[in-house]
Short mmCIF file of C-alpha atoms in Angstrom, two decimals:
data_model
loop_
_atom_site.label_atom_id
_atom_site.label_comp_id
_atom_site.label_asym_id
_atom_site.label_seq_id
_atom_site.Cartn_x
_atom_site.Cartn_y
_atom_site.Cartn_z
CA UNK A 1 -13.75 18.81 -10.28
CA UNK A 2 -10.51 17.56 -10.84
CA UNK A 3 -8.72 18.30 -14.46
CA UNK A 4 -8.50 15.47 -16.77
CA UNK A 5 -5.44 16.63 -18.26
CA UNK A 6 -2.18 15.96 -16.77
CA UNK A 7 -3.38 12.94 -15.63
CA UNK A 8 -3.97 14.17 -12.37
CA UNK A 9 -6.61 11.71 -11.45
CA UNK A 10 -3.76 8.65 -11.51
CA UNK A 11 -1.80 10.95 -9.41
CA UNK A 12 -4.49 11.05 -6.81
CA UNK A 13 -4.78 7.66 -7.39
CA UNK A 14 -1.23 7.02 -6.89
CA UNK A 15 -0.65 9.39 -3.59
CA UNK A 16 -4.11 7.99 -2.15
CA UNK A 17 -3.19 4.32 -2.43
CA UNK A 18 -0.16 4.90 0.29
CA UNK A 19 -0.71 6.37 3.50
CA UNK A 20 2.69 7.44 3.99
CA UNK A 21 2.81 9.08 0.13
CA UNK A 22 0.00 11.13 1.27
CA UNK A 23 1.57 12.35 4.86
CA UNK A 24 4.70 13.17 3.14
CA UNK A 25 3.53 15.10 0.14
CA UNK A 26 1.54 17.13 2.83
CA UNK A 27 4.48 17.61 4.64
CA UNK A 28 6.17 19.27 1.81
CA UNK A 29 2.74 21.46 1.05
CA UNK A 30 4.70 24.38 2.96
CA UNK A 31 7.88 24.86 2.22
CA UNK A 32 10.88 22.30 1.43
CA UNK A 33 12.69 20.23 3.82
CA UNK A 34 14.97 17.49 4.41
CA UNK A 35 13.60 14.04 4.97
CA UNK A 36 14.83 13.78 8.45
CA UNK A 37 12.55 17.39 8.66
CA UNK A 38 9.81 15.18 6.97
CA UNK A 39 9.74 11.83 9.36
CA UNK A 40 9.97 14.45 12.62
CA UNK A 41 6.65 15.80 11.29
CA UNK A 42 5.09 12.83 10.24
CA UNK A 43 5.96 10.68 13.26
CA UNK A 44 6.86 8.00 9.97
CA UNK A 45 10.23 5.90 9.58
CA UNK A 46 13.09 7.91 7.79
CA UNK A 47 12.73 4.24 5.54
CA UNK A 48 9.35 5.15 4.17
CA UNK A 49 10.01 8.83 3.90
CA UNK A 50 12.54 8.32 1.75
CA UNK A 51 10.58 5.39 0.00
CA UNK A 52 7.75 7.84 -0.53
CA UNK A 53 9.60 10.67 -1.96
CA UNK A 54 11.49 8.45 -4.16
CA UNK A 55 8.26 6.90 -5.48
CA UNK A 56 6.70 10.13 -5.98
CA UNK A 57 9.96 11.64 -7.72
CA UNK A 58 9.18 9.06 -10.14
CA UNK A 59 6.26 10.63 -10.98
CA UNK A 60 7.17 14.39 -11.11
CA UNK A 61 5.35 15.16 -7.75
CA UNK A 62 8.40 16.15 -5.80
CA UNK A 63 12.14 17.07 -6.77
CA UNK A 64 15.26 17.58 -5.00
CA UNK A 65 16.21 20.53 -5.01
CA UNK A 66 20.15 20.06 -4.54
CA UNK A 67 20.87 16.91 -6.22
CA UNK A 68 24.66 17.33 -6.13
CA UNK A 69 24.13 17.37 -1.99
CA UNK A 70 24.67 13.73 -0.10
CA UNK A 71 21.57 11.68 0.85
CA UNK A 72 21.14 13.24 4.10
CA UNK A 73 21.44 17.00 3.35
CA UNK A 74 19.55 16.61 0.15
CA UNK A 75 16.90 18.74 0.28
CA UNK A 76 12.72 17.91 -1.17
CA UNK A 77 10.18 19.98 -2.03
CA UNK A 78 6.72 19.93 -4.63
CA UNK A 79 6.78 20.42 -8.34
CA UNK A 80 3.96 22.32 -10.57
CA UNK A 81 2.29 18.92 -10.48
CA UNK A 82 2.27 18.06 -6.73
CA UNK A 83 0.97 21.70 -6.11
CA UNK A 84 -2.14 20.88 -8.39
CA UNK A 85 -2.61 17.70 -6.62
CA UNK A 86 -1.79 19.25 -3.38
CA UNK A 87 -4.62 21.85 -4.29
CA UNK A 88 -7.41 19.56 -5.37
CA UNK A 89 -6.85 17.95 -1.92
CA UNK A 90 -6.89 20.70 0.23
CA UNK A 91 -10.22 21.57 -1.87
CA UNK A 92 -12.04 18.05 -1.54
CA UNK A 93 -10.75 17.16 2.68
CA UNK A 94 -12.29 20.69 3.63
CA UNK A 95 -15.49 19.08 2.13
CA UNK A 96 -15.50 16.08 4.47
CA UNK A 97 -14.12 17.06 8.20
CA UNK A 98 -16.52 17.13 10.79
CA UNK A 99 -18.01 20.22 11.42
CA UNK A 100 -16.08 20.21 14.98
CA UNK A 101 -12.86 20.15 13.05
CA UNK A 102 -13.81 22.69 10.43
CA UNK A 103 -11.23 25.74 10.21
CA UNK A 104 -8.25 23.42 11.44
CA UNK A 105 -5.28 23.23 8.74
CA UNK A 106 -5.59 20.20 6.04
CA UNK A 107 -3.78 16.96 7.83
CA UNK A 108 -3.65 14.82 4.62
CA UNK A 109 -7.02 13.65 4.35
CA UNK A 110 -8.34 12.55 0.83
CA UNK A 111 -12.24 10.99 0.69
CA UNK A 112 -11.55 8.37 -2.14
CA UNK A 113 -13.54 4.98 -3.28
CA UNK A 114 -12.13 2.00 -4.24
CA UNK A 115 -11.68 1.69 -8.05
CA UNK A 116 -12.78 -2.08 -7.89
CA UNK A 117 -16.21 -0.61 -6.98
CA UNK A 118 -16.87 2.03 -9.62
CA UNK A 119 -15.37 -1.01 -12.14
CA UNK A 120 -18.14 -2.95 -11.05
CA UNK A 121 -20.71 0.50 -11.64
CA UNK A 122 -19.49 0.49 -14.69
CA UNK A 123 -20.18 -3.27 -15.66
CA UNK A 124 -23.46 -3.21 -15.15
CA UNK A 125 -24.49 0.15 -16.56
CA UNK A 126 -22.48 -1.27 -19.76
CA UNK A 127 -24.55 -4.13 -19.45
CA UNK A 128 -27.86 -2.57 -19.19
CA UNK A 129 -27.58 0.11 -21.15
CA UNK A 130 -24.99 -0.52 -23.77
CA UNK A 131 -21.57 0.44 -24.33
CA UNK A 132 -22.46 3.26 -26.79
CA UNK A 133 -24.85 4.52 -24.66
CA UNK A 134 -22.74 5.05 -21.48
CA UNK A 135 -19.81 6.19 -23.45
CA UNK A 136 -21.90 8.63 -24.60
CA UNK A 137 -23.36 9.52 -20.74
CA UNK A 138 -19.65 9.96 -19.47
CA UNK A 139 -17.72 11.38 -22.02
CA UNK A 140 -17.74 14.47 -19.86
CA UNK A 141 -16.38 12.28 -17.41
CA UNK A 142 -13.26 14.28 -15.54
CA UNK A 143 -11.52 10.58 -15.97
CA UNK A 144 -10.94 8.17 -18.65
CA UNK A 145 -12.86 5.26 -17.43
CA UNK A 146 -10.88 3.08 -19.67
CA UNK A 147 -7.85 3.62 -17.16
CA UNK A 148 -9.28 2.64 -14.13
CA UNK A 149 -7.67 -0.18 -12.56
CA UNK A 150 -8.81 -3.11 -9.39
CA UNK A 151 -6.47 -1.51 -7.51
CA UNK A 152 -6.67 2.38 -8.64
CA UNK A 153 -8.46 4.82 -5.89
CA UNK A 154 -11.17 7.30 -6.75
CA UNK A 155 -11.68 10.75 -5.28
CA UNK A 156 -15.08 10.45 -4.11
CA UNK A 157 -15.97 13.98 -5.91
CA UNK A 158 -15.32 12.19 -8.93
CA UNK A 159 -17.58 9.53 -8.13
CA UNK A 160 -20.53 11.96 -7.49
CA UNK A 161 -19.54 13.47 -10.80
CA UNK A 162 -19.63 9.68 -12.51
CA UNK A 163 -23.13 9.09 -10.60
CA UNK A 164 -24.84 12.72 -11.81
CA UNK A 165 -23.57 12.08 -15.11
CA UNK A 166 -25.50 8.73 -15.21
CA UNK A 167 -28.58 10.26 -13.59
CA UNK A 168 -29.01 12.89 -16.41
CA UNK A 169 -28.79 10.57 -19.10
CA UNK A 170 -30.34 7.64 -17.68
CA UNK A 171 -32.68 8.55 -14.64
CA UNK A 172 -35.59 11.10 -14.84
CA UNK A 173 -34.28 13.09 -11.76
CA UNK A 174 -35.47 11.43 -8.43
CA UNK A 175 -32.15 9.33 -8.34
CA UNK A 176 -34.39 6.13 -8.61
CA UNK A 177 -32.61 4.71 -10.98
CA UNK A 178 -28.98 5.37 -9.14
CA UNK A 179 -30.52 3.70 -6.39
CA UNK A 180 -31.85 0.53 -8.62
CA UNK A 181 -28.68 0.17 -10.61
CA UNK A 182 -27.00 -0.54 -6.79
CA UNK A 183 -29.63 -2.43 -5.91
CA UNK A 184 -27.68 -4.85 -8.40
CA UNK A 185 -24.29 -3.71 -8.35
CA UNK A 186 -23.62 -4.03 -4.46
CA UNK A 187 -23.38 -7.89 -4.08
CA UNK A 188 -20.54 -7.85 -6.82
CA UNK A 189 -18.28 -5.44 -4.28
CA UNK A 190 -15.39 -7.61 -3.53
CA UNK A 191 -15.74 -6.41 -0.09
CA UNK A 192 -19.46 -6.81 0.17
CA UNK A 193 -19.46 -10.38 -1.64
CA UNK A 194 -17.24 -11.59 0.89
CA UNK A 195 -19.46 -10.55 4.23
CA UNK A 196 -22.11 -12.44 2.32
CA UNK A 197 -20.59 -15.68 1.60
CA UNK A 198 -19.77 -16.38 5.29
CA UNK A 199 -23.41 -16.93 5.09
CA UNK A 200 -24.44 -15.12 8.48
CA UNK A 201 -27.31 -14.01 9.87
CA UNK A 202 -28.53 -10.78 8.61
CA UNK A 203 -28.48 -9.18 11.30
CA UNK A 204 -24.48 -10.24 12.52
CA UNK A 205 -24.02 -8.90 8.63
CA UNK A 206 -25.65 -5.88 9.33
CA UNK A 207 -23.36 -4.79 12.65
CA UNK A 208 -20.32 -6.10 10.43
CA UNK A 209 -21.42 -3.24 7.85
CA UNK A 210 -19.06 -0.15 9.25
CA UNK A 211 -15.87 -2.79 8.83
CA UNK A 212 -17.02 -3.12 5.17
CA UNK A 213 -17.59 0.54 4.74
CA UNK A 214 -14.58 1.52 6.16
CA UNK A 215 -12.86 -1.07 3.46
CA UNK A 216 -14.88 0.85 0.29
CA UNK A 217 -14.61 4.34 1.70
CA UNK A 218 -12.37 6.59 3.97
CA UNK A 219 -14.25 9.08 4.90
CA UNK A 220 -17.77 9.66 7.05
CA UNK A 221 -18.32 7.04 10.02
CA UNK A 222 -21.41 4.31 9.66
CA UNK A 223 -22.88 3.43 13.33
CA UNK A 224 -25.21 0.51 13.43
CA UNK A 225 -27.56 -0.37 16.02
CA UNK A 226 -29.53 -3.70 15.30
CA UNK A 227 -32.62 -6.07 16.55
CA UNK A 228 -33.68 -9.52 16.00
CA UNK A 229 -35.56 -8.63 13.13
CA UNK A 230 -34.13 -4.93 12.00
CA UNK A 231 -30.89 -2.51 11.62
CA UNK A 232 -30.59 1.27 12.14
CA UNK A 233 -27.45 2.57 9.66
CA UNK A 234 -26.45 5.81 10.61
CA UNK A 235 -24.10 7.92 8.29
CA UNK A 236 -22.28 10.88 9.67
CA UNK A 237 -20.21 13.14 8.29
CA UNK A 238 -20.30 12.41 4.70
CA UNK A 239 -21.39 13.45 1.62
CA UNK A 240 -24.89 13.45 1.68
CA UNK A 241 -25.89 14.59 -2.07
CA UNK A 242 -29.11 12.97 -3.19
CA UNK A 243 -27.20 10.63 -5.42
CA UNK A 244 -24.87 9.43 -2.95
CA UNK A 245 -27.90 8.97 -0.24
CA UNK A 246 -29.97 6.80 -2.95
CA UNK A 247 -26.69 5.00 -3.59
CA UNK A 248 -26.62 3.55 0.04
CA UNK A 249 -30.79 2.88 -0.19
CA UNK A 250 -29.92 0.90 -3.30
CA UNK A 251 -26.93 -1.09 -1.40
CA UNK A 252 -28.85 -1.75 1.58
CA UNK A 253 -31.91 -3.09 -0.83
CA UNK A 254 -29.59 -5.22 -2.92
CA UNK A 255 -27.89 -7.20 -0.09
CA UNK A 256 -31.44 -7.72 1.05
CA UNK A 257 -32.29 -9.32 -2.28
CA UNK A 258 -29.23 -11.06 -2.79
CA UNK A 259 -29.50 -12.76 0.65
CA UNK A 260 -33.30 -14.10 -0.51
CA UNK A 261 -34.89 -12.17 2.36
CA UNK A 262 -38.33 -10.35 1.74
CA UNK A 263 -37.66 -7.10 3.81
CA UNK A 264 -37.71 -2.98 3.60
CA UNK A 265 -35.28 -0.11 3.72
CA UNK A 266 -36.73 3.44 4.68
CA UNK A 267 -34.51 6.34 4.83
CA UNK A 268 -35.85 7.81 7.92
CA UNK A 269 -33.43 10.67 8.95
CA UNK A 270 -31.07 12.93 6.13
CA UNK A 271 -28.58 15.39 6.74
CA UNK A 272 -29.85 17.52 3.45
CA UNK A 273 -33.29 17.94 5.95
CA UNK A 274 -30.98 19.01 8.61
CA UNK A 275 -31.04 15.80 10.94
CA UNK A 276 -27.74 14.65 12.13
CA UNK A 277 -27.11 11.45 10.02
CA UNK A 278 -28.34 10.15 7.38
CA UNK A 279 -30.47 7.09 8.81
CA UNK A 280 -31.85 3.66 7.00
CA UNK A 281 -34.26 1.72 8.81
CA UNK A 282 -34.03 -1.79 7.72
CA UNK A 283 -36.21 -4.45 8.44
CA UNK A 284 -36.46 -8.53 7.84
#
């Protein structure tokens, strides 16, 4: 899990909010180099390389190495703290590639979760159970809930954690709860909330569901295939842990209910079982 101290998490939070923070801290995972060295790799403008590294110089993640030097032979490279972050990355993305892509060297990728969403977790859980009570559940917590932010970015190992946590004080096990307290929580997504106010039908909502997804998470791919009367969501290469799978059964159940329609949602196929994708037949 990631450390607590240090403040790593907002680091991760920091580098995974910016595409081109996260290419160029990679970049420098190696060895130093100049930022002309950096764009070349990265295929990005000299602009935001040198954007990124001064943003993340701000923050102790990288450091010149010969400040006395002019801009353009200035030299870059990672601090103590970028090589922790640089580490916990390199952990999680081997976690999360496709099995096709398995063995290749770590390109930057970081599965993360919008903080909005686990805000709105949070909310209801502090709702339903009490504050005490879910301070008490995720004290062990690897971060400080109370620093979360709308626009902060989770790594989605620390969302499992956050969901396990919650199951062992609150469930009795078989992830029923997790999937209830989603059930609840999923219409309140800012992402989610907006699909269903344009008021279509449920099943253009439902083939609209992998642009959502791919708004919440960054990692896995969601295919849909739909009917007049029923969907097919298919998740691939994610991270099918039984709270994360009851998670999506709750989501799917919630919009249902929140939309006023009496239908079902069977999980049909599951990766855990050895089946390709995890699968949710959903009917109306």
């Amino acid at each position: 899990m990631m450390e607590s101290s240090g403040g790593v998490w907002s680091d991760f939070s920091f580098v995974a909010a910016s595409g081109y923070r996260e290419r160029v801290l990679n970049a420098l995972s190696r060895k130093p180099k100049f930022p002309k060295d950096v764009a070349r790799e990265t295929t990005l403008r000299i602009t935001h390389v040198s954007r990124a590294l001064r943003e993340m110089g701000g923050r102790g993640l990288v450091e010149c190495l010969n400040p006395e030097a002019k801009a353009r032979g200035r030299i870059y490279g990672v601090t103590e703290a970028g090589v922790t972050l640089l580490a916990y990355f390199d952990r999680s993305s081997r976690r999360f590639v496709p099995v096709s892509a398995r063995g290749t060297p770590y390109v930057g990728f970081v599965p993360k979760i919008r903080g909005s969403s686990v805000l709105r977790i949070l909310a209801v859980l502090r709702d339903s159970k009490g504050k005490e009570a879910l301070d008490g559940a995720i004290r062990s917590w690897t971060i400080d809930p109370r620093e979360i932010t709308e626009d902060s970015w989770i790594s989605v190992d620390a969302c499992a954690e956050l969901l396990e946590l919650v199951e062992a004080r609150f469930g009795d096990g078989s992830y029923a709860f997790i999937r209830a307290v989603f059930a609840t929580t999923a219409p309140s997504f800012p992402t989610i909330r907006g699909e269903i106010a344009r008021r279509m039908s449920l099943r253009a909502l439902s083939e609209r569901a992998p642009v959502v997804y791919s708004k919440e998470w960054n990692f896995g791919r969601l295919e849909v295939e739909t009917t007049p009367r029923s969907a097919d969501l298919r998740h691939f290469d994610w991270m099918p842990t039984p709270a994360m799978c009851a998670m999506f059964h709750g989501i799917y159940e919630g919009i249902l209910h929140w939309r006023g329609i009496d239908g079902q949602v069977r999980k049909v196929r599951c990766v855990r079982a050895g089946d390709p994708c995890c699968e949710y037949h959903v009917t109306w």
